[in-house]
Coordinates of C-alpha atoms and ligand atoms in Angstrom, one line a residue:
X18 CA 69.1 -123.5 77.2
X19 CA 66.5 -120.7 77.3
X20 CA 63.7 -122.1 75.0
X21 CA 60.2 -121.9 74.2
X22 CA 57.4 -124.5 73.0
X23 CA 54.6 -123.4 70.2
X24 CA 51.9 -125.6 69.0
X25 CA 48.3 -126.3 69.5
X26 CA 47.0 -128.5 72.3
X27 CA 48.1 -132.1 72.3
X28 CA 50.7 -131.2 69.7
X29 CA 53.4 -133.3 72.0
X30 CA 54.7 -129.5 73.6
X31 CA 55.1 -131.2 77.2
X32 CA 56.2 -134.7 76.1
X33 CA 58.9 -133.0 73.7
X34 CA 60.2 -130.2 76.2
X35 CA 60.7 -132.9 79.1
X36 CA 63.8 -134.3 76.5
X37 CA 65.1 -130.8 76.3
X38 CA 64.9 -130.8 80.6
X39 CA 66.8 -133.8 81.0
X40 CA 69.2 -133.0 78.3
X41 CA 69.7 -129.4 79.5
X42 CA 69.2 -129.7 82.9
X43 CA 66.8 -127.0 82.2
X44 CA 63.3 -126.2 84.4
X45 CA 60.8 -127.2 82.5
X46 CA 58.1 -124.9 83.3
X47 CA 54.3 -125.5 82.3
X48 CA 51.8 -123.2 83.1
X49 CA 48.8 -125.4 82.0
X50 CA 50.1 -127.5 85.1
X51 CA 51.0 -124.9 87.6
X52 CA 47.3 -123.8 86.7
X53 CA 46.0 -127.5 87.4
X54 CA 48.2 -127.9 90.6
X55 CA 46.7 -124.1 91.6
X56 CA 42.8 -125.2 90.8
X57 CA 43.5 -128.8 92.5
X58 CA 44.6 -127.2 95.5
X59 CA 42.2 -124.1 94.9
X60 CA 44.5 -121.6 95.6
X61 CA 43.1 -117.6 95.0
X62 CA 44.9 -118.3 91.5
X63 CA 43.5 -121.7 90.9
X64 CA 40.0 -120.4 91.8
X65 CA 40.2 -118.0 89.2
X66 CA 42.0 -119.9 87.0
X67 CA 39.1 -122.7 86.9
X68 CA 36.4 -120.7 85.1
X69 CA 38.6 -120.1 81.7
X70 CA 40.2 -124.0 81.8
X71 CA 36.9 -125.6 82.3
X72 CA 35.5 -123.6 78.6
X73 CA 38.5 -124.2 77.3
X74 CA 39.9 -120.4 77.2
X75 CA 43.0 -118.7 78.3
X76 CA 43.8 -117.3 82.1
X77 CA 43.8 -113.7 81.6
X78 CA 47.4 -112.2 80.6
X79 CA 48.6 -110.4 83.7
X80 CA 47.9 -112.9 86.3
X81 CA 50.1 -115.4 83.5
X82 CA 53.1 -112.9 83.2
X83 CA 53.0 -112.4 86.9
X84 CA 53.1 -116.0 87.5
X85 CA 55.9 -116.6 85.0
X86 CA 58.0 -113.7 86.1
X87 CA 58.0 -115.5 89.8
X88 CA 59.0 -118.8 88.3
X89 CA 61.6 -117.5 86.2
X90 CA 63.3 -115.7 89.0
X91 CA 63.4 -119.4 91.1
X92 CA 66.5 -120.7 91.9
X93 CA 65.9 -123.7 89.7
X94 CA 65.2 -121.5 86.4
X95 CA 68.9 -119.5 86.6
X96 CA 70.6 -122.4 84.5
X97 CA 67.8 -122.4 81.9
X98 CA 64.7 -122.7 81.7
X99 CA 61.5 -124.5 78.8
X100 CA 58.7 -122.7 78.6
X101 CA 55.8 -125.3 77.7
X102 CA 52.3 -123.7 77.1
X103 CA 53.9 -119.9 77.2
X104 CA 53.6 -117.1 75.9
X105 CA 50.4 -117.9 74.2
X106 CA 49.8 -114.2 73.1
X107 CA 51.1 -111.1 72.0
X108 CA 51.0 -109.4 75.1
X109 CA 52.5 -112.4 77.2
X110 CA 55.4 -112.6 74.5
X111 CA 56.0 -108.7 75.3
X112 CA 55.7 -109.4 78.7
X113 CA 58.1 -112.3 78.6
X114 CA 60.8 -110.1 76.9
X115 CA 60.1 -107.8 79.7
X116 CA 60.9 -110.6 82.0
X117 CA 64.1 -112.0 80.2
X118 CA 65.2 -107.9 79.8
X119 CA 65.2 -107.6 83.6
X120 CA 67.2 -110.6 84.3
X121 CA 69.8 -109.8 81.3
X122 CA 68.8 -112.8 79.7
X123 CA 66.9 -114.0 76.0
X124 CA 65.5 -116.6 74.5
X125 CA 67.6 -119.1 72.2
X126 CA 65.0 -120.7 70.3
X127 CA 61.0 -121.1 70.1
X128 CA 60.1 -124.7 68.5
X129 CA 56.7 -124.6 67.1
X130 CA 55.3 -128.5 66.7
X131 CA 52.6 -128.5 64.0
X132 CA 50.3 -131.2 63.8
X133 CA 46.3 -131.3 61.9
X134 CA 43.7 -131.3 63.7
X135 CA 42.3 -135.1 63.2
X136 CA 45.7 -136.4 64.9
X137 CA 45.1 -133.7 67.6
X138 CA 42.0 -135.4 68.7
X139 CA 43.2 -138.6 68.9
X140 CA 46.1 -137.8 70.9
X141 CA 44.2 -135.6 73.5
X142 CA 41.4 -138.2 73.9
X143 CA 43.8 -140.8 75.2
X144 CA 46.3 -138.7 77.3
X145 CA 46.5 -139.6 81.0
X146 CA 48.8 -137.6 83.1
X147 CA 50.7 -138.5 86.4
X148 CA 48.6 -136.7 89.3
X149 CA 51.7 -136.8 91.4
X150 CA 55.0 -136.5 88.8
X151 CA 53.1 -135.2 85.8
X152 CA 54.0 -137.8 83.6
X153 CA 52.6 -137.7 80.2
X154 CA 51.1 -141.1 78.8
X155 CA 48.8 -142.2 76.1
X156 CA 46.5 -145.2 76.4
X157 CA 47.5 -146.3 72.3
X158 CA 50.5 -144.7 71.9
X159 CA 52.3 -144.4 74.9
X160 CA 51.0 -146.6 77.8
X161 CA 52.2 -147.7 81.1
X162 CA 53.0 -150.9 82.0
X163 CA 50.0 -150.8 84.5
X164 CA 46.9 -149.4 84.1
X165 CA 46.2 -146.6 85.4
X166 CA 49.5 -146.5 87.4
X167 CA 52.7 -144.1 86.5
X168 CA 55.9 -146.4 85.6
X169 CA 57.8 -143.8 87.2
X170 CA 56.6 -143.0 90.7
X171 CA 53.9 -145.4 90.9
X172 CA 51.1 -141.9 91.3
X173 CA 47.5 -142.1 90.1
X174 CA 46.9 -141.5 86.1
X175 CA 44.2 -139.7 85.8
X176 CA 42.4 -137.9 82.0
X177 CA 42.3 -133.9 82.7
X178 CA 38.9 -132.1 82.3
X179 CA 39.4 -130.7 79.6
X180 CA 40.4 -133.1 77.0
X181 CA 36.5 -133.4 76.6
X182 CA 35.4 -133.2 72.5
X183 CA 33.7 -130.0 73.4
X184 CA 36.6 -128.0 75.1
X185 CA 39.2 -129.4 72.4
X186 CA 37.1 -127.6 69.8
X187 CA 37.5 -124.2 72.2
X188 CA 41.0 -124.6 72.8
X189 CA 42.0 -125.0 68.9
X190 CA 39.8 -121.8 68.4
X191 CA 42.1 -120.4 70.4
X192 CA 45.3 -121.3 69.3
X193 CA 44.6 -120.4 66.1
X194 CA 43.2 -117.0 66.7
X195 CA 45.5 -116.0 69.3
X196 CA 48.8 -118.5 69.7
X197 CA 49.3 -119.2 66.1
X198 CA 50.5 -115.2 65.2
X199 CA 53.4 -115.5 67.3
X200 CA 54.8 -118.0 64.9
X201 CA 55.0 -115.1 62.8
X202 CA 56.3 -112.7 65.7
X203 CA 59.1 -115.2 66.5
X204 CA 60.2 -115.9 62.8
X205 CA 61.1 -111.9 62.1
X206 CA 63.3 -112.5 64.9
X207 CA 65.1 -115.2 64.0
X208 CA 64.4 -118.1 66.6
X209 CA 61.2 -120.0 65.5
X210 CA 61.8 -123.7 64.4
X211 CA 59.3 -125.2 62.7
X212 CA 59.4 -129.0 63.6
X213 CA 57.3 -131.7 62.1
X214 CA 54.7 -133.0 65.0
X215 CA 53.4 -135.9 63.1
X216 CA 55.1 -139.3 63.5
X217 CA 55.7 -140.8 66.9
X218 CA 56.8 -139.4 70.0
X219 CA 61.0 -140.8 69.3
X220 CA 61.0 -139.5 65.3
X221 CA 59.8 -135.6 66.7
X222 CA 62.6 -136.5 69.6
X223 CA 64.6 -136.8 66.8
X224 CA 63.4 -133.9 64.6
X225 CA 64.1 -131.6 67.8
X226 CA 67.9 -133.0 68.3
X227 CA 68.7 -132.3 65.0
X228 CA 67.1 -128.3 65.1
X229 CA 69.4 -128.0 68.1
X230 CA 72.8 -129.5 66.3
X231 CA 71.8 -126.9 63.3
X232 CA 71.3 -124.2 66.0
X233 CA 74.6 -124.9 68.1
X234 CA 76.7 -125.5 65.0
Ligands
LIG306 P1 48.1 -126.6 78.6 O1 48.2 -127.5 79.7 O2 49.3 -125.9 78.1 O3 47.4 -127.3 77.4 P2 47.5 -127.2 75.8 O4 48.3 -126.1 75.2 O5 46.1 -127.3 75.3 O6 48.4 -128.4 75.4 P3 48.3 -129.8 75.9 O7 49.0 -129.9 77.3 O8 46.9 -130.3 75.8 O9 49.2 -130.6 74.8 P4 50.7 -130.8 74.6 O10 51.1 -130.1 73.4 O11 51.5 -130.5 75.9 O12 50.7 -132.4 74.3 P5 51.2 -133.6 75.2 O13 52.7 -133.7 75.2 O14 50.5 -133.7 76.5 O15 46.9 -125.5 79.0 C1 45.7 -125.9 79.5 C2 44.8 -124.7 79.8 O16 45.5 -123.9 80.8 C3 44.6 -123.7 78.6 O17 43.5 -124.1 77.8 C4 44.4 -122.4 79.3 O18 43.0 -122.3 79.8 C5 45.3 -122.5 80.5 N1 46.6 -121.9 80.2 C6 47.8 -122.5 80.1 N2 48.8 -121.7 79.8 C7 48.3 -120.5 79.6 C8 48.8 -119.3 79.2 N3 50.1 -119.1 78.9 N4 47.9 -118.2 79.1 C9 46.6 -118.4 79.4 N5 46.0 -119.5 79.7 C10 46.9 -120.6 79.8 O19 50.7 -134.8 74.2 C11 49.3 -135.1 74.1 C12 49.1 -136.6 74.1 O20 49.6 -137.2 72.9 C13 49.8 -137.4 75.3 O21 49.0 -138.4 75.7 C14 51.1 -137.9 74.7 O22 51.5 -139.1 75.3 C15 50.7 -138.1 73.2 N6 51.7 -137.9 72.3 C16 52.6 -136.9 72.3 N7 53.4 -136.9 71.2 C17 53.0 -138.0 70.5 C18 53.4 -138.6 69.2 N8 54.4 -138.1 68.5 N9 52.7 -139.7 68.8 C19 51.7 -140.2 69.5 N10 51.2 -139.7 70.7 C20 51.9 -138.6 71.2
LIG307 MG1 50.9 -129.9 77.8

């Protein structure tokens, strides 16, 4: 499974592709948290990384191809591989068929999760993430059994900087201005599935099973 995930921030892209990792036995590969790993340990990437996060903007294109080029080539990513939070622009998209063209490889689908702006909001402002596993909760919708503490691996939850009302507003800018064209880029070729985002996190599981049966029929 070589597959991509579209949709604006807090549309459920990382809680959704994690199904298609443990179904696949696909990498799932994040770049929002290879960025947040690289500022926490403030790496030369993380350092320049922190500037665009913290307003809410993207991480300049080449440093993000580069990056994704030298994950896709790890060992882990040869049986497949979910790209969660990439390509977010033309030029990464190029830059990814670049990638997949040097390796002989392509893409088998790009699911784009569509969800309004009001739900968006709610669902970023109670997200808490795993500091040491990167599991995805929701203080509403999705806790954990203790507060504060991941069911799985028993790490430290913790609410990321930039779920504040302020950078939300920057981040959708974004997506619309610059992520949401390659909805269009990915339909002339065939592979975008639109899917549903509204609903809770088992009916879009369910949504995302059935594209798949339609696609592998
Ligand atoms: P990134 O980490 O990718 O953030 P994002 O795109 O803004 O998306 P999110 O992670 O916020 O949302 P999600 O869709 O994964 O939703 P989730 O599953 O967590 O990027 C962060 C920053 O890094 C960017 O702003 C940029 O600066 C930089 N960056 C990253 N990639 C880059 C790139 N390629 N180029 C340039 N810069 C880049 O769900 C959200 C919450 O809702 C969770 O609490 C979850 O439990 C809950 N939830 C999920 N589904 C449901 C449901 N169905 N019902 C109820 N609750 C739900
Ligand atoms: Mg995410």
């Amino acid at each position: 499974m070589r597959a991509v995930f579209l949709g604006p921030p807090g549309a459920g892209k990382g809680t959704q592709a994690k199904f298609l990792e443990e179904r696949y036995k696909a990498c799932q590969v994040s770049t929002g948290e290879i960025l947040r790993k690289a500022v926490r340990e403030q790496t030369p990437l993380g350092r320049k990384a922190a500037k665009h996060i913290d307003k809410g903007k993207l991480v300049p294109d080449d440093l993000m191809v580069k990056l994704v080029a030298e994950r896709l080539r790890e060992e882990d990513c040869k049986k497949g591989f979910v790209l969660d939070g990439f390509p977010r622009t033309k030029a990464q998209a190029d830059g990814l068929e670049a990638i997949l063209r040097d390796v002989g490889s392509r893409l088998d689908c790009v699911f784009s999760i569509q969800v309004p702006r009001g739900i968006i909001i709610q669902r970023l402002a109670g997200r808490r993430t795993c500091k040491r596993c990167g599991t995805l909760y929701h203080v509403l919708f999705n806790p954990s059994k203790r507060e504060g503490v991941c069911d799985r691996c028993g790490g430290e939850l913790y609410q990321r900087d930039d779920d504040r009302e302020e950078t939300i507003t920057a981040r959708l800018d974004v997506y619309e201005t610059q992520t949401a064209p390659l909805t269009d880029y990915y339909r002339k070729q065939g592979l975008l599935r639109e899917i549903d985002g509204v609903g809770s996190v088992e009916e879009i599981r369910g949504r995302l099973f059935q594209a798949l049966r339609e696609i592998e029929a």
